[in-house]
Coordinates of C-alpha atoms in Angstrom, one line a residue:
X157 CA 89.1 169.0 162.9
X158 CA 89.4 171.6 165.1
X159 CA 91.6 170.0 168.1
X160 CA 94.1 169.0 164.7
X161 CA 93.9 171.9 164.1
X162 CA 95.2 174.0 167.3
X163 CA 97.7 171.2 167.7
X164 CA 99.4 172.3 164.2
X165 CA 99.8 175.8 164.9
X166 CA 100.2 175.3 168.2
X167 CA 104.0 173.3 166.8
X168 CA 104.2 175.7 163.8
X169 CA 104.7 178.3 166.3
X170 CA 106.8 176.7 168.6
X171 CA 108.5 175.8 166.1
X172 CA 109.3 179.2 164.9
X173 CA 109.6 180.5 168.7
X174 CA 112.7 177.7 168.7
X175 CA 114.2 179.0 165.4
X176 CA 114.1 182.6 166.0
X177 CA 115.6 182.1 169.5
X178 CA 118.6 179.2 168.0
X179 CA 118.9 181.8 164.9
X180 CA 119.3 184.3 167.6
X181 CA 121.8 182.1 169.4
X182 CA 123.7 181.1 166.4
X183 CA 124.1 185.2 165.3
X184 CA 126.0 186.2 168.8
X185 CA 128.4 183.5 169.1
X186 CA 131.1 185.4 167.4
X187 CA 134.8 184.0 168.4
X188 CA 135.5 185.3 171.8
X189 CA 137.5 188.2 172.8
X190 CA 137.6 191.4 175.4
X191 CA 134.4 193.3 176.3
X192 CA 133.0 195.3 174.0
X193 CA 130.4 197.9 174.2
X194 CA 128.0 199.7 171.4
X195 CA 129.0 201.8 169.1
X196 CA 132.8 202.7 171.0
X197 CA 134.3 199.0 170.7
X198 CA 136.0 197.1 173.3
X199 CA 137.2 198.8 176.3
X200 CA 140.3 198.1 175.7
X201 CA 141.3 200.8 173.2
X202 CA 140.7 203.1 176.7
X203 CA 144.3 202.0 177.5
X204 CA 145.2 200.7 173.6
X205 CA 145.9 202.3 170.3
X206 CA 145.9 200.8 167.7
X207 CA 149.7 200.8 167.8
X208 CA 149.7 198.0 170.1
X209 CA 147.4 195.4 168.2
X210 CA 149.9 192.9 168.1
X211 CA 151.1 192.3 171.1
X212 CA 147.5 193.0 172.1
X213 CA 146.5 189.8 169.8
X214 CA 149.3 187.5 171.2
X215 CA 148.1 188.0 174.8
X216 CA 143.8 187.4 173.0
X217 CA 145.4 184.5 171.1
X218 CA 147.1 182.6 174.3
X219 CA 143.9 183.2 176.5
X220 CA 140.8 182.7 173.6
X221 CA 142.5 180.2 171.2
X222 CA 143.5 181.1 167.3
X223 CA 140.8 183.0 166.5
X224 CA 139.0 185.7 168.7
X225 CA 136.9 188.7 167.8
X226 CA 137.7 192.5 168.6
X227 CA 135.4 195.4 168.1
X228 CA 137.3 198.3 166.6
X229 CA 135.0 201.1 166.7
X230 CA 130.8 199.3 165.8
X231 CA 132.6 196.7 163.3
X232 CA 133.1 193.0 164.5
X233 CA 136.9 192.6 163.6
X234 CA 137.6 188.5 163.1
X235 CA 142.3 187.7 163.7
X236 CA 142.9 184.2 162.9
X237 CA 146.7 183.7 163.7
X238 CA 146.3 179.4 163.1
X239 CA 147.9 178.1 159.4
X240 CA 145.4 175.2 159.3
X241 CA 142.5 177.7 160.1
X242 CA 144.1 180.7 157.5
X243 CA 143.7 177.2 154.7
X244 CA 140.2 176.7 155.6
X245 CA 138.9 180.2 155.3
X246 CA 141.3 181.6 152.2
X247 CA 141.8 178.7 150.3
X248 CA 138.9 175.7 150.7
X249 CA 135.9 178.8 151.5
X250 CA 137.8 181.5 149.6
X251 CA 134.6 182.5 148.0
X252 CA 132.9 183.7 150.6
X253 CA 135.8 185.4 152.3
X254 CA 137.1 187.3 149.4
X255 CA 135.8 190.7 149.5
X256 CA 136.6 193.9 151.4
X257 CA 135.8 196.0 153.8
X258 CA 133.0 198.5 152.8
X259 CA 136.0 201.8 153.4
X260 CA 134.3 204.9 155.5
X261 CA 132.3 207.2 153.9
X262 CA 135.5 209.8 154.9
X263 CA 138.1 207.6 153.7
X264 CA 136.6 207.0 150.7
X265 CA 138.3 209.2 148.6
X266 CA 141.7 207.9 149.0
X267 CA 140.6 204.9 146.8
X268 CA 138.2 206.5 144.5
X269 CA 135.3 204.8 146.1
X270 CA 137.1 200.8 146.0
X271 CA 137.9 201.6 142.2
X272 CA 141.6 199.9 142.7
X273 CA 142.2 196.4 142.6
X274 CA 143.2 196.1 146.7
X275 CA 139.9 197.5 147.4
X276 CA 137.5 197.1 145.4
X277 CA 134.6 194.7 146.6
X278 CA 134.8 191.3 145.0
X279 CA 133.7 191.0 141.9
X280 CA 133.4 192.2 138.3
X281 CA 135.0 195.5 138.9
X282 CA 138.1 193.5 140.6
X283 CA 138.5 190.7 138.4
X284 CA 138.5 193.3 135.2
X285 CA 141.3 195.1 137.2
X286 CA 143.5 192.6 138.2
X287 CA 143.6 191.0 134.7
X288 CA 144.7 193.7 133.0
X289 CA 146.9 194.3 135.9
X290 CA 148.3 190.4 135.5
X291 CA 147.8 189.8 131.7
X292 CA 149.5 193.4 130.6
X293 CA 152.4 194.4 133.3
X294 CA 153.1 191.5 135.3
X295 CA 152.9 188.1 132.7
X296 CA 156.6 187.3 132.4
X297 CA 156.5 188.7 128.6
X298 CA 156.2 192.1 130.0
X299 CA 158.1 191.5 133.2
X300 CA 161.1 190.7 130.6
X301 CA 161.0 193.9 128.8
X302 CA 161.7 195.7 131.5
X303 CA 165.4 194.1 131.9
X304 CA 167.0 196.7 130.7
X305 CA 165.3 199.5 133.8
X306 CA 166.2 196.8 136.0
X307 CA 170.3 197.7 135.0
X308 CA 169.2 200.8 135.4
X309 CA 168.0 201.2 139.0
X310 CA 170.8 198.7 140.0
X311 CA 173.5 201.3 138.6
X312 CA 171.8 203.6 140.3
X313 CA 171.4 201.9 143.7
X314 CA 175.4 200.5 143.2
X315 CA 176.5 204.6 142.6
X316 CA 174.6 205.7 146.1
X317 CA 175.8 202.9 148.2
X318 CA 179.8 203.6 146.6
X319 CA 179.2 207.6 147.4
X320 CA 177.9 206.8 150.3
X321 CA 180.1 204.0 151.8
X322 CA 183.4 206.6 149.9
X323 CA 182.2 210.2 151.8
X324 CA 182.3 208.1 155.6
X325 CA 185.1 207.5 157.7
X326 CA 184.8 203.9 158.3
X327 CA 182.5 203.1 154.6
X328 CA 179.7 202.4 156.4
X329 CA 175.9 203.4 155.2
X330 CA 172.4 203.3 155.8
X331 CA 170.7 201.9 153.1
X332 CA 166.8 202.2 154.1
X333 CA 166.6 205.4 151.6
X334 CA 169.0 204.0 149.1
X335 CA 166.9 200.7 148.6
X336 CA 163.7 202.7 149.1
X337 CA 164.5 205.0 146.4
X338 CA 165.7 202.4 143.6
X339 CA 162.5 200.5 144.0
X340 CA 160.7 203.8 143.6
X341 CA 162.3 204.8 140.2
X342 CA 162.0 201.2 139.0
X343 CA 158.4 201.5 140.0
X344 CA 158.4 205.0 138.2
X345 CA 159.5 203.3 135.2
X346 CA 157.3 200.3 134.8
X347 CA 154.1 202.8 136.2
X348 CA 154.4 205.9 133.5
X349 CA 157.3 204.2 131.1
X350 CA 159.6 206.6 131.5
X351 CA 163.1 207.2 133.1
X352 CA 162.1 210.6 134.5
X353 CA 165.0 212.9 136.4
X354 CA 165.7 212.8 140.5
X355 CA 164.0 215.7 141.3
X356 CA 160.7 214.6 139.4
X357 CA 161.1 211.0 140.8
X358 CA 161.7 212.4 144.3
X359 CA 158.4 215.0 144.2
X360 CA 156.0 212.3 143.1
X361 CA 158.0 210.1 146.3
X362 CA 157.2 213.0 148.7
X363 CA 153.4 213.2 147.5
X364 CA 153.0 209.3 148.0
X365 CA 154.8 208.5 151.4
X366 CA 152.9 211.7 153.1
X367 CA 149.6 210.3 152.0
X368 CA 150.4 207.0 152.5
X369 CA 152.2 207.4 156.1
X370 CA 149.5 210.0 157.5
X371 CA 146.3 207.6 156.4
X372 CA 147.3 206.3 159.6
X373 CA 146.1 209.8 161.5
X374 CA 142.1 208.4 159.9
X375 CA 142.0 205.5 161.8
X376 CA 140.2 207.2 164.3
X377 CA 137.7 208.1 161.9
X378 CA 136.4 203.7 163.3
X379 CA 135.0 204.9 166.5
X380 CA 131.8 206.3 166.3
X381 CA 132.0 207.5 162.8
X382 CA 129.0 210.0 163.6
X383 CA 130.5 212.1 166.4
X384 CA 134.7 211.7 165.3
X385 CA 134.3 212.5 161.6
X386 CA 133.5 216.2 163.2
X387 CA 135.6 216.3 165.6
X388 CA 138.5 215.3 163.6
X389 CA 137.6 217.2 160.6
X390 CA 140.7 218.9 160.2
X391 CA 142.5 215.4 159.8
X392 CA 140.4 214.3 156.9
X393 CA 141.0 218.1 155.4
X394 CA 145.0 217.0 155.6
X395 CA 144.8 214.0 154.0
X396 CA 142.2 215.8 151.4
X397 CA 145.2 218.5 150.5
X398 CA 147.7 215.8 150.6
X399 CA 145.7 213.7 148.1
X400 CA 145.6 216.9 145.6
X401 CA 148.7 217.5 145.6
X402 CA 148.9 213.4 144.4
X403 CA 146.7 214.3 141.5
X404 CA 147.6 217.4 140.5
X405 CA 151.2 215.6 140.0
X406 CA 150.2 212.7 138.9
X407 CA 147.9 214.4 136.2
X408 CA 150.6 215.8 134.0
X409 CA 151.7 212.3 133.7
X410 CA 148.8 210.7 132.5
X411 CA 147.7 213.5 129.7
X412 CA 151.6 213.2 128.2
X413 CA 151.1 209.4 128.0
X414 CA 147.3 209.7 126.3
X415 CA 149.5 212.0 123.6
X416 CA 152.9 209.8 123.4
X417 CA 150.1 207.0 123.1
X418 CA 148.2 208.7 120.5
X419 CA 151.4 209.8 118.8
X420 CA 152.7 206.7 118.5
X421 CA 149.4 205.4 116.9
X422 CA 149.9 207.8 113.7
X423 CA 153.7 207.5 113.5
X424 CA 154.0 203.9 114.5
X425 CA 157.4 205.3 116.6
X426 CA 158.0 202.4 120.0
X427 CA 158.4 203.4 123.4
X428 CA 158.0 201.4 126.6
X429 CA 154.4 200.2 127.3
X430 CA 153.5 200.9 130.7
X431 CA 151.2 200.1 133.7
X432 CA 149.5 203.6 132.6
X433 CA 149.0 203.0 128.7
X434 CA 147.1 199.5 129.8
X435 CA 144.7 201.3 132.1
X436 CA 144.0 204.3 129.0
X437 CA 142.6 201.5 127.3
X438 CA 140.4 199.6 130.2
X439 CA 136.5 199.8 130.0
X440 CA 134.3 199.4 132.8
X441 CA 130.7 196.9 131.1
X442 CA 129.3 196.9 134.1
X443 CA 129.1 201.2 133.9
X444 CA 128.1 201.5 130.6
X445 CA 132.1 200.4 129.6
X446 CA 133.1 203.9 130.1
X447 CA 137.0 204.3 130.6
X448 CA 138.6 204.9 134.1
X449 CA 138.8 208.5 134.7
X450 CA 141.8 210.4 135.5
X451 CA 141.2 210.5 139.1
X452 CA 141.1 206.1 139.0
X453 CA 143.8 206.2 137.1
X454 CA 145.8 207.9 139.9
X455 CA 144.7 205.5 142.3
X456 CA 145.6 203.0 139.8
X457 CA 149.1 204.6 139.7
X458 CA 148.8 205.0 143.6
X459 CA 148.5 201.7 144.5
X460 CA 151.2 200.3 141.8
X461 CA 153.8 202.2 143.4
X462 CA 153.2 201.2 147.2
X463 CA 152.3 198.0 146.6
X464 CA 155.8 197.1 144.6
X465 CA 158.0 200.3 146.7
X466 CA 157.8 199.2 150.7
X467 CA 157.0 196.0 150.5
X468 CA 160.4 195.3 148.4
X469 CA 162.5 197.5 149.9
X470 CA 161.1 196.5 153.6
X471 CA 162.4 193.0 152.6
X472 CA 165.3 193.6 151.2
X473 CA 166.7 196.1 153.8
X474 CA 165.7 192.7 156.2
X475 CA 167.7 190.4 154.3
X476 CA 170.5 192.1 154.0
X477 CA 170.4 192.8 157.7
X478 CA 170.3 188.8 158.0
X479 CA 173.1 188.5 155.7
X480 CA 175.1 190.9 158.1
X481 CA 174.4 189.0 160.5
X482 CA 175.4 185.4 159.6
X483 CA 178.8 186.3 157.9
X484 CA 178.6 182.2 157.0
X485 CA 175.0 182.3 155.1
X486 CA 176.7 185.6 153.0
X487 CA 179.7 183.6 152.5
X488 CA 178.2 181.0 151.5
X489 CA 175.5 182.8 148.8
X490 CA 178.7 184.7 147.4
X491 CA 180.6 181.7 146.9
X492 CA 177.5 180.1 145.1
X493 CA 177.0 183.0 143.0
X494 CA 180.9 183.4 141.9
X495 CA 180.8 179.3 141.1
X496 CA 177.8 179.6 139.1
X497 CA 177.1 182.7 136.9
X498 CA 179.7 183.5 134.1
X499 CA 179.4 187.3 133.5
X500 CA 182.2 189.3 135.2
X501 CA 179.5 192.4 135.6
X502 CA 176.1 192.0 136.8
X503 CA 174.2 189.1 137.6
X504 CA 171.4 188.4 134.4
X505 CA 168.4 187.5 135.6
X506 CA 168.4 184.6 133.1
X507 CA 171.8 183.3 135.9
X508 CA 169.0 183.6 139.1
X509 CA 167.9 180.3 138.5
X510 CA 171.5 178.8 138.3
X511 CA 171.4 179.2 142.5
X512 CA 168.7 177.9 144.3
X513 CA 170.5 178.9 147.5
X514 CA 169.8 182.6 146.5
X515 CA 166.2 181.8 146.9
X516 CA 166.1 179.9 149.8
X517 CA 168.2 183.2 151.5
X518 CA 165.3 185.4 150.2
X519 CA 162.5 182.9 151.5
X520 CA 163.8 182.7 154.5
X521 CA 164.1 186.7 154.9
X522 CA 160.7 186.5 154.2
X523 CA 159.6 184.2 156.5
X524 CA 161.4 185.6 159.3
X525 CA 160.3 189.4 158.3
X526 CA 157.5 189.5 156.6
X527 CA 157.3 193.0 155.6
X528 CA 153.6 193.1 156.6
X529 CA 152.6 191.0 159.6
X530 CA 148.7 191.6 158.3
X531 CA 147.0 190.9 154.8
X532 CA 144.6 193.4 153.6
X533 CA 141.6 192.7 155.7
X534 CA 139.0 190.1 154.1
X535 CA 135.6 190.5 154.7
X536 CA 133.0 187.5 155.0
X537 CA 129.9 187.7 151.6
X538 CA 127.6 185.5 153.7
X539 CA 127.2 184.1 157.2
X540 CA 129.3 181.3 157.3
X541 CA 129.9 179.2 160.3
X542 CA 133.9 178.1 161.3
X543 CA 135.4 176.0 164.2
X544 CA 131.3 176.5 165.6
X545 CA 132.0 180.2 165.9
X546 CA 129.7 182.1 163.0
X547 CA 131.1 184.8 160.9
X548 CA 128.7 187.2 160.1
X549 CA 128.1 188.6 156.8
X550 CA 130.3 191.9 156.3
X551 CA 132.9 191.3 159.2
X552 CA 136.0 191.8 159.0
X553 CA 138.5 188.9 158.8
X554 CA 141.9 189.5 159.3
X555 CA 145.4 186.9 159.4
X556 CA 148.5 186.8 161.6
X557 CA 151.4 186.2 158.8
X558 CA 154.1 187.0 160.8
X559 CA 152.7 184.4 163.5
X560 CA 152.0 181.9 160.5
X561 CA 155.2 181.9 159.9
X562 CA 157.0 181.7 163.4
X563 CA 155.1 178.6 164.5
X564 CA 157.0 176.3 165.7
X565 CA 154.9 172.9 165.2
X566 CA 156.3 173.5 161.7
X567 CA 159.3 175.3 161.7
X568 CA 162.4 174.3 163.9
X569 CA 164.0 176.7 165.4
X570 CA 161.8 179.6 163.7
X571 CA 163.1 182.6 165.2
X572 CA 166.5 182.0 163.9
X573 CA 167.8 182.2 159.7
X574 CA 168.7 179.6 158.6
X575 CA 167.8 179.3 154.4
X576 CA 168.7 175.7 154.6
X577 CA 165.4 174.8 155.6
X578 CA 164.3 175.8 151.9
X579 CA 166.6 173.4 150.3
X580 CA 165.3 170.2 148.8
X581 CA 162.3 168.6 149.3
X582 CA 160.7 169.2 146.2
X583 CA 162.3 172.8 145.5
X584 CA 161.9 175.4 148.3
X585 CA 162.1 172.8 150.6
X586 CA 159.0 172.1 149.6
X587 CA 156.7 174.8 150.8
X588 CA 154.1 176.0 148.3
X589 CA 154.4 180.1 149.2
X590 CA 151.0 180.2 147.6
X591 CA 149.7 178.1 150.3
X592 CA 147.2 176.5 147.8
X593 CA 148.0 173.1 149.0
X594 CA 149.3 174.3 152.5
X595 CA 149.8 177.3 154.4
X596 CA 153.4 177.1 156.4
X597 CA 154.1 180.9 155.2
X598 CA 152.4 183.6 153.9
X599 CA 154.2 186.6 153.3
X600 CA 151.9 187.4 149.6
X601 CA 148.5 186.1 151.5
X602 CA 146.6 183.4 150.2
X603 CA 143.4 181.9 147.7
X604 CA 142.1 183.9 145.7
X605 CA 143.4 188.3 146.6
X606 CA 146.9 186.6 147.3
X607 CA 149.4 189.2 146.2
X608 CA 149.5 189.2 141.9
X609 CA 152.8 190.8 142.2
X610 CA 154.1 187.7 143.6
X611 CA 156.5 186.7 140.5
X612 CA 157.8 190.5 140.3
X613 CA 158.7 190.6 144.0
X614 CA 160.5 187.5 144.4
X615 CA 162.9 188.4 140.7
X616 CA 163.2 191.9 142.0
X617 CA 164.6 190.8 145.7
X618 CA 166.7 187.9 143.8
X619 CA 168.4 190.3 141.8
X620 CA 169.3 193.0 143.4
X621 CA 170.0 190.7 146.5
X622 CA 172.3 188.6 144.3
X623 CA 173.7 191.9 143.1
X624 CA 174.5 193.5 146.4
X625 CA 176.1 190.8 147.6
X626 CA 178.3 190.4 144.4
X627 CA 179.0 194.1 144.2
X628 CA 180.3 194.2 148.2
X629 CA 181.3 191.7 151.7
X630 CA 178.9 193.2 154.1
X631 CA 180.3 193.6 157.8
X632 CA 178.9 195.0 160.5
X633 CA 179.7 198.8 161.7
X634 CA 181.7 198.9 164.6
X635 CA 179.4 200.1 166.9
X636 CA 176.5 199.5 164.9
X637 CA 175.3 195.5 165.6
X638 CA 172.5 194.7 163.6
X639 CA 169.1 195.1 165.8
X640 CA 166.3 193.1 164.6
X641 CA 164.3 195.7 166.7
X642 CA 160.6 196.2 164.6
X643 CA 158.5 199.3 164.1
X644 CA 155.1 199.7 162.0
X645 CA 155.3 202.0 159.0
X646 CA 153.3 201.8 156.0
X647 CA 155.3 197.6 156.1
X648 CA 157.1 196.4 159.5
X649 CA 160.3 197.6 159.0
X650 CA 164.0 197.7 161.1
X651 CA 163.3 200.0 164.1
X652 CA 167.0 200.8 163.8
X653 CA 168.0 200.8 160.1
X654 CA 171.1 198.8 158.7
X655 CA 174.5 200.1 159.1
X656 CA 176.6 198.2 157.4
X657 CA 180.5 198.8 155.8
X658 CA 180.7 197.7 152.7
X659 CA 183.6 196.6 151.1
X660 CA 183.9 196.4 147.5
X661 CA 185.1 192.5 145.7
X662 CA 185.9 194.6 142.3
X663 CA 188.1 197.1 141.4
X664 CA 185.0 198.7 139.2

C-alpha cells in the first residue's frame, strides 16, 4: 500500500509539474513581434513614434504574418491585418473580444471613467447607453425627423462653397473646413436640439477639436506610467484645462435643455427631440438607479459630436477628391441623378434609393479611403487561443481596416477607384459592409462593437455627395492636382486638402 501511495503521489506531482510548465509555455506563446523589455516595451520606440505605427506594422506583418504583437509600454497589443482572422475574432468569437482596454488613471477624466459608449466595458452600462442611442436617436423614424436639419445644413454648406468660389479668381475652393463645419452644425442640432448661431457653434467646435487633437500628446503616458505621469504632468494639466473649458461650454446647454424639457411637459410645447433629451431620462440600474451626472452627459455629447463629424467630413472630402480625379465617374453619377430625380431643387432623402451608382461611389470611397485606418482597440475578456497563439486576458486587440479594404486577393486593382465593383451581385456588389457574413471591408468595424452610426453615416454621405454633384461640377484647380497623400489627425485625412474649381450647374 505504501508503494502504491508513493507511486500515486509521484504521478500526481509529475502531472502537476507538467501542467504548470505547459501552462507557462502557453502563456508565453504570444503572436510574434519585435524584441521588448519589461515596463518600457519594444525597443523600436527608441527610433520610431506612434505616428509611424502603420508603416511599421506593414513591415512587421510582412516578416511575421497576419497577427503580430507590439508592446506599447507594459501592455501587449495584438495587431491583426487579415480579414478572415478579423472575422474569426470579431464575429465568431465576439463575446470574448468585445471589451475595451482600461484607460490609464491619468486619462480617465476624458471619458468620465468609461461612462460613454466607445470606451465602456462590455457589460450592462455599455448595453444601456448603446440601446438608448440606437432607439432614441438613430432609429430610422427618429433620423427622419432631422430631414429639415439636413436641408438647413446643405444650405449652409452650399452658401459657404458659392461664396468661396466667387471670391477666388479661378472659382476654386478648399472644401475641407466647409465640410467639417457643415457636419458639425448638423450634429450639434441633433445633439442639443437647437439651431445655434455660427459663433456658438464655432465655440463648441473649437473646444471639441482642441481636446481631440491634444489627446495624442498623452500617448507618452503609456510608457512606464509610474514615471511619465510625473515627468509629463504639464501635458495632463493642459488636457484637464481643455476638458474644463469643454464642460463650461456644454453645461449651460444641458441646463437650458433640462428646463426646456420641463416646460414642454408643463405646457405641451413642441420642440425637436435631441440626444441630450434622451440622456436626461437615462437611469443606471447598476448604480442604484441614479441619473447621469452632468460630467457624464458632457462626455456622451462630446462622443456623439466627435463620432459623427470628423469621420463623415473626412470621408466626404476623400470621395469628392476621387470624383475630381475621375471625371468620368462624376459624369456618370451626375447623369444618373439627373435622370432618376424628378425634383428641380435639392435631391431629397427619399430619392437617394433611386440612384444605385451613388451608393457604389460612397462604398468605394469608404473602401479606398476609410476615415479610420484602425478601429477602436478591443480587449480580451478571457484568455483565448487564436491560430495557435495565446491572447492573454486584458490584451489589447487592434484591426488594420485599410489593409483589409486593400486586399488584392479580394479586390482587383485595390488602389484604384472603381465604384462599378459594388454594382450587381445582390446589391452593393454582394458586399456586406457590416462584416457579419464575411469581412471584405470594415470601415465601421464589425461584430458586437460595430459603429452604431453606420446607417446615419451612409445617409449623410449619400445625401451630401448627391447634392454637391448636382449643384456643381467639380474640376481640378489649375496648378493643384489632387494628391492622395495621407496624414494622421483624429482620422486619416488628406495631407494636402482638396482644392477644386466649382462650376455651378444651375443659374440659381
